[in-house]
Amino acid sequence: MREHVLPGDAACPGCPIPIGLKTVAAAFNGNAVLVIPACCTSVVVGTYPYSSLKMNIVHTPFASSASVASGLREALKQRGLEDTQVIVWAGDGGTADIGMASLSGAAERNEDIIYIMYDNEAYMNTGIQRSSSTPIKAWTTTTPVYGKSEPKKDVARIMIAHNVPYVATASIAYPQDLYQKLKKAQEIRGFRFIQLHSPCPVGWRFDASKTVEVARLAVETGMWILYEYFDNKLRVSGPSMPVIKEGKIKPIEDYIKIQRRFSNINGEGILEIQRMRDNNIEWIKKLL
Ligand SMILES: Cc1ncc(C[n+]2csc(CCOP(=O)(O)OP(=O)(O)O)c2C)c(N)n1
Ligand code: SF4
């Protein structure tokens, strides 16, 4: 993977993006075209000929990534390049908000593409603005001081409702799990969606050395649940098994207190987050 993800990129220290990109490059051995709408990754990988990612990249306008990917897929098919994967790599702002219409259209048409939403839960590149994927009570520069009033939009669930062949959630704390999911997605044709939880030290206000720890705590506290959905079945992934199957779950305070974006939260706010987490777990359990 070193051949594809080069050192010396423009990411902030502790950025989750290179971890995700390394795993993608390893899973596809570089045989992919990455479609990237405006986001931190546009800056991290840079533009030709100075790109830090040695893969084919198409930088797209914000709202059109899934449409551009659909067109690329068709063009590659016409040239007999069926094995080259077309992958959208987009942030939560570009996916849950601005790209939602083209994403929904591509999913409904069952386009033969892989869509990866790396979810750092805000618009980081333009200065930590709230997205619809920002969790309830989290601070951003466009939320009240006591945090966001609305709950996180569940894009993976929206994709399941589109009846696409493959939907998964993943985390940068578990690259092997992500790798296996990318390999699974590679075996399947049609629309595939992966939502990758990606804690951002700058926007979430934690020390740059703690990115993987924060990501792991999200899973261990049940705030982020890893699963796959295919053949009309939901399967919980290994790292989330203790939470879902054995009820082994860490208190949400372990996750919340390590990040300063929740520093103005009170007891009622913590209970509200806990209710959301418990509802999510119940939803997963009903589908097992
Ligand atoms: C149509 C349009 N509106 C706004 C922008 C400015 N812009 C560039 S990156 C960005 C934030 C992207 O957020 P997200 O998709 O969550 O990715 P992140 O920056 O967090 O990696 C915005 C608003 C733009 N490039 N194009
Ligand atoms: S703001 Fe966050 S996601 Fe963006 S480059 Fe910096 S660490 Fe990475």
XYZ file of C-alpha atoms and ligand atoms in Angstrom:
322
model
C 0.000 0.000 0.000
C 3.017 2.282 0.452
C 3.260 2.315 -3.332
C -0.154 3.947 -3.537
C -0.404 6.187 -0.456
C 2.724 8.290 -0.429
C 4.257 9.967 2.640
C 4.246 13.738 2.999
C 0.576 14.472 2.373
C -1.238 17.632 3.475
C -3.294 16.004 6.262
C -3.317 17.439 9.809
C -1.465 15.312 12.393
C -3.698 12.434 13.534
C -6.008 12.673 10.515
C -8.147 9.562 9.931
C -8.226 9.985 6.129
C -4.831 8.402 5.267
C -5.741 5.332 7.381
C -8.890 4.850 5.305
C -7.160 5.504 1.994
C -4.359 3.045 2.802
C -6.951 0.346 3.435
C -8.798 1.146 0.192
C -5.544 1.100 -1.798
C -4.583 -2.249 -0.233
C -7.982 -3.845 -0.932
C -8.043 -2.847 -4.599
C -4.289 -2.902 -5.204
C -4.662 0.510 -6.777
C -6.976 -0.797 -9.541
C -9.681 1.773 -8.990
C -10.782 5.237 -9.975
C -11.526 7.422 -6.969
C -14.186 10.084 -7.378
C -13.671 12.787 -4.743
C -15.964 15.774 -4.222
C -14.666 18.868 -2.391
C -13.635 17.876 1.156
C -10.539 17.504 3.344
C -9.449 14.599 1.125
C -9.224 16.907 -1.909
C -6.545 18.803 0.021
C -4.922 15.734 1.586
C -4.335 14.004 -1.771
C -3.765 17.230 -3.740
C -3.938 17.676 -7.484
C -1.992 16.146 -10.361
C 1.019 15.987 -10.696
C 1.603 16.526 -6.951
C -0.961 14.004 -5.687
C -0.039 11.999 -2.574
C -2.257 9.142 -3.759
C -0.972 7.103 -6.680
C -4.388 6.115 -7.998
C -6.651 7.524 -10.673
C -8.559 10.433 -9.122
C -11.377 12.554 -10.471
C -12.120 15.662 -8.378
C -15.795 16.551 -8.805
C -18.177 19.373 -7.926
C -19.802 18.785 -4.561
C -23.238 17.493 -5.487
C -22.386 15.350 -8.494
C -20.008 12.629 -7.294
C -22.434 9.693 -7.606
C -23.514 10.892 -11.080
C -19.909 11.336 -12.246
C -19.104 7.848 -10.908
C -22.110 6.405 -12.791
C -20.850 7.945 -16.046
C -17.289 6.743 -15.449
C -18.552 3.211 -14.795
C -20.367 3.193 -18.124
C -17.350 4.631 -19.992
C -15.022 1.987 -18.498
C -17.524 -0.749 -19.439
C -17.560 0.449 -23.037
C -13.773 0.131 -23.053
C -13.897 -3.408 -21.591
C -12.426 -2.338 -18.219
C -15.028 -4.139 -16.088
C -12.574 -4.960 -13.285
C -11.578 -1.393 -12.544
C -13.608 -0.354 -9.504
C -15.246 3.051 -9.520
C -15.255 4.330 -5.946
C -16.744 7.524 -4.602
C -14.823 8.714 -1.535
C -16.823 11.560 0.012
C -17.243 13.284 3.373
C -20.448 13.347 5.400
C -21.300 16.881 4.208
C -20.856 15.805 0.586
C -22.936 12.670 1.221
C -25.610 13.190 3.870
C -26.374 16.745 2.708
C -25.160 18.092 -0.618
C -24.683 14.834 -2.537
C -27.806 13.097 -1.234
C -29.906 13.550 -4.404
C -27.307 12.110 -6.794
C -26.449 9.389 -4.256
C -30.092 8.375 -3.952
C -30.465 8.385 -7.755
C -27.402 6.181 -8.287
C -28.566 3.789 -5.547
C -32.055 3.576 -7.022
C -30.602 2.811 -10.485
C -28.339 0.225 -8.802
C -25.253 1.654 -10.495
C -22.237 -0.645 -10.344
C -20.153 1.569 -8.046
C -18.810 1.559 -4.484
C -19.663 4.636 -2.427
C -17.560 5.259 0.702
C -18.766 7.994 3.033
C -15.954 8.844 5.440
C -17.848 10.272 8.342
C -15.988 12.881 10.409
C -19.390 14.236 11.461
C -18.982 17.841 10.225
C -17.755 19.993 7.332
C -14.135 20.018 8.472
C -12.457 21.465 5.395
C -14.293 24.769 5.639
C -13.964 25.206 9.410
C -16.012 22.620 11.395
C -19.583 23.459 10.357
C -22.455 21.183 11.352
C -23.655 18.528 8.898
C -26.777 16.390 9.165
C -24.392 13.603 10.240
C -23.157 15.584 13.274
C -24.442 13.782 16.390
C -26.890 15.341 18.805
C -25.257 17.598 21.459
C -21.948 17.878 19.596
C -20.489 21.376 19.250
C -19.532 22.802 15.843
C -18.978 26.401 14.718
C -22.599 26.538 13.469
C -24.378 24.921 16.429
C -25.495 26.530 19.717
C -22.888 26.394 22.512
C -24.735 23.479 24.123
C -24.402 21.487 20.881
C -26.543 20.300 17.991
C -30.259 20.032 18.711
C -31.064 17.372 16.122
C -29.985 13.708 15.996
C -27.489 12.297 13.496
C -28.971 11.364 10.126
C -28.484 7.623 9.598
C -27.273 7.390 5.994
C -26.503 3.634 6.112
C -30.121 3.016 7.100
C -31.295 5.262 4.249
C -29.202 3.149 1.873
C -30.700 -0.079 3.240
C -34.115 1.409 2.477
C -32.954 1.768 -1.158
C -32.631 -2.036 -1.321
C -29.098 -1.908 -2.725
C -27.038 -5.151 -2.795
C -24.537 -4.195 -0.090
C -24.442 -1.746 2.836
C -21.864 -1.733 5.632
C -20.612 0.413 8.470
C -16.905 0.466 9.353
C -14.406 2.353 11.497
C -10.852 3.534 10.950
C -10.021 1.832 14.288
C -10.613 -1.550 12.641
C -8.799 -1.512 9.272
C -8.928 -5.314 8.917
C -12.717 -5.258 9.251
C -12.840 -2.459 6.671
C -10.481 -4.413 4.386
C -12.750 -7.493 4.536
C -15.795 -5.345 3.792
C -14.077 -3.783 0.785
C -13.152 -7.286 -0.451
C -16.755 -8.432 0.033
C -17.985 -5.347 -1.827
C -15.555 -6.195 -4.648
C -17.267 -9.595 -5.141
C -20.694 -8.011 -5.534
C -21.993 -6.076 -8.524
C -24.354 -3.152 -8.302
C -24.509 -0.345 -5.779
C -22.428 -0.824 -2.642
C -22.259 1.617 0.258
C -19.830 1.807 3.205
C -20.057 4.395 5.979
C -16.645 4.790 7.614
C -16.551 6.400 11.058
C -13.545 8.776 11.014
C -12.855 10.851 14.167
C -11.170 14.180 13.342
C -8.846 15.538 16.082
C -9.206 19.126 14.854
C -13.002 19.253 14.694
C -13.776 16.960 17.630
C -11.104 18.601 19.774
C -9.021 15.721 21.033
C -5.268 15.145 21.034
C -3.887 14.103 17.643
C -2.410 10.934 19.163
C -5.868 9.650 20.155
C -7.651 9.212 16.795
C -7.736 5.419 16.895
C -8.584 5.375 20.633
C -11.578 7.688 20.091
C -12.737 5.596 17.106
C -12.447 2.392 19.147
C -14.355 3.928 22.072
C -17.218 4.812 19.717
C -17.585 1.089 18.961
C -17.037 -0.083 22.540
C -19.687 2.305 23.900
C -22.212 1.339 21.195
C -22.161 4.857 19.757
C -21.066 3.350 16.433
C -22.168 -0.153 15.481
C -20.323 -2.188 12.861
C -22.474 -4.343 10.583
C -23.045 -5.541 7.028
C -26.360 -5.782 5.251
C -26.637 -8.042 2.215
C -29.008 -10.790 0.952
C -31.712 -9.011 2.997
C -29.868 -9.891 6.204
C -28.066 -7.834 8.790
C -24.865 -9.284 10.261
C -23.097 -7.639 13.191
C -19.313 -7.446 12.656
C -16.747 -8.888 15.114
C -15.769 -5.678 16.958
C -19.450 -4.891 17.749
C -20.350 -8.447 18.852
C -19.607 -7.872 22.572
C -21.961 -4.847 22.575
C -24.838 -6.413 20.667
C -24.607 -10.108 21.563
C -23.153 -10.077 25.087
C -24.313 -6.696 26.406
C -20.659 -5.804 27.160
C -20.799 -2.061 26.742
C -18.686 0.783 28.098
C -20.395 3.891 29.561
C -20.938 6.606 26.943
C -19.061 9.061 29.187
C -15.830 7.236 28.207
C -16.435 8.358 24.623
C -17.884 11.796 25.342
C -15.317 12.985 27.892
C -12.315 12.369 25.648
C -13.573 14.985 23.139
C -13.999 18.678 23.783
C -16.860 19.019 21.269
C -19.129 17.665 24.043
C -17.639 19.820 26.818
C -20.821 21.886 27.400
C -23.085 18.872 27.829
C -25.111 18.382 31.043
C -26.673 15.311 32.682
C -29.891 15.564 30.642
C -27.826 15.775 27.437
C -25.927 12.620 28.350
C -29.230 10.819 28.967
C -30.492 11.988 25.579
C -27.406 10.587 23.826
C -27.805 7.345 25.751
C -31.437 7.036 24.612
C -30.357 7.458 20.984
C -27.658 4.831 21.394
C -30.106 2.392 23.030
C -32.662 2.931 20.245
C -30.004 2.161 17.639
C -29.029 -1.031 19.426
C -32.710 -2.062 19.594
C -33.093 -1.407 15.857
C -30.070 -3.625 15.106
C -31.319 -6.401 17.391
C -34.726 -6.460 15.702
C -33.057 -7.132 12.335
C -30.880 -10.038 13.531
C -21.188 23.787 -4.164
C -20.127 24.018 -3.124
N -20.465 24.552 -1.929
C -19.524 24.732 -0.981
C -18.211 24.408 -1.224
C -17.153 24.665 -0.148
N -16.686 23.440 0.507
C -15.532 22.841 0.157
S -15.135 21.536 1.149
C -16.544 21.779 2.083
C -16.823 20.904 3.288
C -16.943 19.440 2.980
O -17.401 18.744 4.097
P -17.449 17.170 4.120
O -18.038 16.649 2.870
O -18.087 16.748 5.391
O -15.910 16.746 4.097
P -14.735 17.156 5.129
O -14.324 18.543 4.774
O -15.284 17.044 6.497
O -13.656 16.187 4.851
C -17.299 22.870 1.597
C -18.540 23.355 2.193
C -17.885 23.847 -2.483
N -16.639 23.460 -2.778
N -18.851 23.672 -3.423
S -9.576 18.757 9.610
Fe -9.760 16.632 10.358
S -10.410 15.362 8.604
Fe -9.653 17.360 7.815
S -7.485 17.013 7.286
Fe -7.535 17.817 9.414
S -7.658 15.986 10.752
Fe -8.146 15.335 8.647
